[in-house]
Backbone as numpy.savetxt, mean C-alpha at the origin, in Angstrom:
# Nx Ny Nz CAx CAy CAz Cx Cy Cz
23.70 -4.81 5.31 22.39 -4.21 5.52 22.27 -2.96 4.65
21.17 -2.80 4.03 20.95 -1.66 3.14 20.06 -0.63 3.82
20.14 0.61 3.34 19.32 1.69 3.90 17.94 1.77 3.26
17.69 0.93 2.28 16.39 0.97 1.60 15.31 0.41 2.52
14.10 0.97 2.44 13.00 0.40 3.22 12.65 -1.00 2.72
12.02 -1.79 3.57 11.70 -3.16 3.18 10.78 -3.22 1.97
9.93 -2.20 1.77 9.06 -2.19 0.60 9.88 -2.16 -0.68
10.99 -1.44 -0.66 11.86 -1.36 -1.85 12.69 -2.63 -1.97
13.12 -3.19 -0.85 13.91 -4.42 -0.88 13.09 -5.62 -1.36
11.82 -5.67 -0.96 10.95 -6.80 -1.29 9.63 -6.28 -1.85
9.63 -5.74 -3.08 8.41 -5.12 -3.61 7.25 -6.10 -3.81
7.54 -7.32 -4.17 6.45 -8.30 -4.37 5.78 -8.60 -3.04
6.58 -8.73 -1.99 6.02 -8.99 -0.67 5.15 -7.82 -0.21
5.60 -6.60 -0.50 4.81 -5.42 -0.14 3.48 -5.40 -0.89
3.51 -5.77 -2.15 2.27 -5.79 -2.95 1.31 -6.85 -2.45
1.82 -8.02 -2.11 0.96 -9.09 -1.60 0.36 -8.68 -0.25
1.18 -8.11 0.62 0.71 -7.67 1.94 -0.38 -6.61 1.81
-0.16 -5.64 0.94 -1.12 -4.57 0.75 -2.42 -5.09 0.12
-2.29 -6.00 -0.83 -3.46 -6.58 -1.48 -4.27 -7.42 -0.49
-3.57 -8.16 0.37 -4.26 -8.94 1.39 -5.03 -8.03 2.34
-4.42 -6.92 2.73 -5.09 -5.96 3.61 -6.31 -5.36 2.92
-6.20 -5.09 1.63 -7.34 -4.55 0.87 -8.45 -5.58 0.80
-8.11 -6.84 0.60 -9.11 -7.90 0.56 -9.85 -8.01 1.89
-9.12 -7.92 2.98 -9.76 -7.96 4.30 -10.69 -6.76 4.47
-10.23 -5.59 4.03 -11.05 -4.39 4.15 -12.30 -4.43 3.29
-12.19 -5.02 2.11 -13.33 -5.10 1.20 -14.26 -6.27 1.52
-13.79 -7.21 2.31 -14.57 -8.41 2.64 -16.00 -8.13 3.07
-16.22 -7.21 4.00 -17.59 -6.94 4.42 -18.49 -6.38 3.31
-17.89 -5.84 2.26 -18.68 -5.27 1.17 -19.11 -6.30 0.13
-18.53 -7.48 0.18 -18.82 -8.49 -0.84 -20.31 -8.81 -0.93
-21.00 -9.08 0.18 -22.44 -9.38 0.05 -23.22 -8.21 -0.56
-22.85 -7.00 -0.19 -23.52 -5.82 -0.74 -23.28 -5.70 -2.24
-22.03 -5.92 -2.65 -21.70 -5.86 -4.07 -22.43 -6.95 -4.86
-22.46 -8.16 -4.33 -23.14 -9.26 -5.01 -24.63 -8.97 -5.12
-25.21 -8.44 -4.06 -26.65 -8.16 -4.07 -27.01 -7.09 -5.09
-26.13 -6.11 -5.25 -26.44 -4.99 -6.15 -25.93 -5.17 -7.57
-24.84 -5.92 -7.72 -24.23 -6.05 -9.04 -24.34 -7.45 -9.63
-24.61 -8.43 -8.81 -24.57 -9.81 -9.27 -23.17 -10.37 -9.08
-23.05 -11.69 -9.11 -21.77 -12.33 -8.83 -20.68 -11.96 -9.82
-21.01 -11.97 -11.09 -19.98 -11.71 -12.11 -19.45 -10.30 -12.01
-20.33 -9.31 -11.97 -19.87 -7.92 -11.88 -19.18 -7.63 -10.57
-19.67 -8.22 -9.49 -19.01 -8.02 -8.19 -17.59 -8.60 -8.23
-17.43 -9.75 -8.84 -16.10 -10.36 -8.96 -15.18 -9.48 -9.79
-15.71 -8.88 -10.85 -14.90 -7.99 -11.69 -14.48 -6.75 -10.90
-15.40 -6.17 -10.16 -15.09 -4.98 -9.36 -14.03 -5.31 -8.32
-14.19 -6.42 -7.62 -13.20 -6.81 -6.60 -11.84 -7.11 -7.22
-11.84 -7.81 -8.35 -10.58 -8.13 -9.02 -9.88 -6.85 -9.49
-10.64 -5.90 -10.00 -10.05 -4.64 -10.45 -9.48 -3.86 -9.27
-10.21 -3.84 -8.15 -9.73 -3.13 -6.97 -8.45 -3.76 -6.43
-8.42 -5.08 -6.37 -7.23 -5.77 -5.86 -6.04 -5.63 -6.81
-6.30 -5.75 -8.10 -5.21 -5.59 -9.08 -4.69 -4.16 -9.07
-5.58 -3.19 -9.01 -5.16 -1.79 -8.95 -4.32 -1.52 -7.72
-4.72 -2.07 -6.59 -3.96 -1.92 -5.36 -2.56 -2.53 -5.50
-2.48 -3.72 -6.07 -1.19 -4.39 -6.24 -0.27 -3.59 -7.16
-0.81 -3.07 -8.24 0.00 -2.30 -9.19 0.51 -1.01 -8.54
-0.37 -0.30 -7.86 0.04 0.95 -7.22 1.08 0.68 -6.14
0.89 -0.36 -5.35 1.87 -0.70 -4.31 3.21 -1.05 -4.94
3.18 -1.79 -6.03 4.43 -2.18 -6.71 5.15 -0.96 -7.27
4.42 -0.03 -7.85 5.03 1.19 -8.38 5.62 2.02 -7.24
4.90 2.13 -6.14 5.41 2.89 -5.00 6.66 2.25 -4.41
6.89 0.96 -4.65 8.06 0.27 -4.12 9.30 0.42 -5.01
9.16 1.06 -6.17 10.33 1.28 -7.03 11.29 2.24 -6.33
12.59 1.95 -6.37 13.56 2.83 -5.70 13.47 4.28 -6.18
13.24 4.47 -7.47 13.16 5.84 -8.00 11.93 6.57 -7.45
10.83 5.87 -7.35 9.61 6.47 -6.81 9.78 6.77 -5.33
10.39 5.85 -4.60 10.65 6.07 -3.17 11.54 7.30 -2.96
12.59 7.43 -3.78 13.47 8.60 -3.68 12.69 9.88 -3.97
11.84 9.86 -4.97 11.03 11.04 -5.30 10.06 11.36 -4.16
9.43 10.33 -3.62 8.50 10.55 -2.51 9.21 11.17 -1.30
10.42 10.74 -1.03 11.17 11.29 0.10 11.44 12.78 -0.09
11.64 13.18 -1.34 11.90 14.60 -1.62 10.61 15.40 -1.74
9.65 14.91 -2.51 8.47 15.69 -2.87 7.29 15.51 -1.91
7.05 14.29 -1.48 5.90 14.00 -0.61 6.34 13.08 0.53
7.15 13.59 1.45 7.69 12.72 2.49 6.64 12.02 3.34
5.45 12.58 3.41 4.39 11.93 4.19 3.98 10.59 3.57
4.21 10.38 2.29 3.88 9.12 1.62 5.08 8.19 1.47
6.27 8.67 1.83 7.47 7.84 1.69 7.48 6.73 2.73
8.12 5.62 2.37 8.22 4.50 3.31 9.12 4.86 4.48
10.13 5.69 4.23 11.00 6.18 5.29 11.14 7.68 5.13
11.24 8.35 6.24 11.43 9.79 6.22 12.49 10.17 7.22
13.03 11.35 7.07 14.00 11.84 8.04 13.27 12.12 9.35
13.93 11.86 10.44 13.32 12.11 11.74 13.11 13.61 11.94
11.97 13.94 12.48 11.65 15.34 12.78 11.73 15.49 14.29
12.66 16.32 14.80 12.80 16.46 16.25 11.47 16.86 16.90
11.16 16.19 18.02 9.94 16.49 18.74 8.71 15.79 18.21
8.85 15.04 17.12 7.71 14.39 16.51 7.68 12.88 16.79
8.65 12.37 17.49 8.74 10.94 17.75 8.82 10.70 19.25
8.22 9.66 19.71 8.20 9.38 21.14 9.61 9.22 21.71
10.52 8.69 20.95 11.89 8.50 21.46 12.55 9.85 21.75
12.15 10.88 21.04 12.71 12.21 21.29 12.31 12.73 22.67
11.18 12.27 23.17 10.65 12.77 24.43 11.23 12.05 25.63
11.90 10.94 25.42 12.45 10.16 26.55 13.76 10.71 27.01
């Protein structure tokens, strides 16, 4: 067993999961986009949003980026050190 978060262990899976969640979130906007932009432009906007999400998720899953996030921006890291008093298990 490794100490790496699952996003780092399986970066493609993390990207697919995140992209699927983005698609679900953008789903209600599709009719609005089509009505205002037309089918072709709406498809381009959606494809760009989904591709951008996948790329960003994949970059965030790099071990080097995860290590940097843990040091510099722990709130964005996949795993962080436990902070006493900040977790429900600490209160039990």
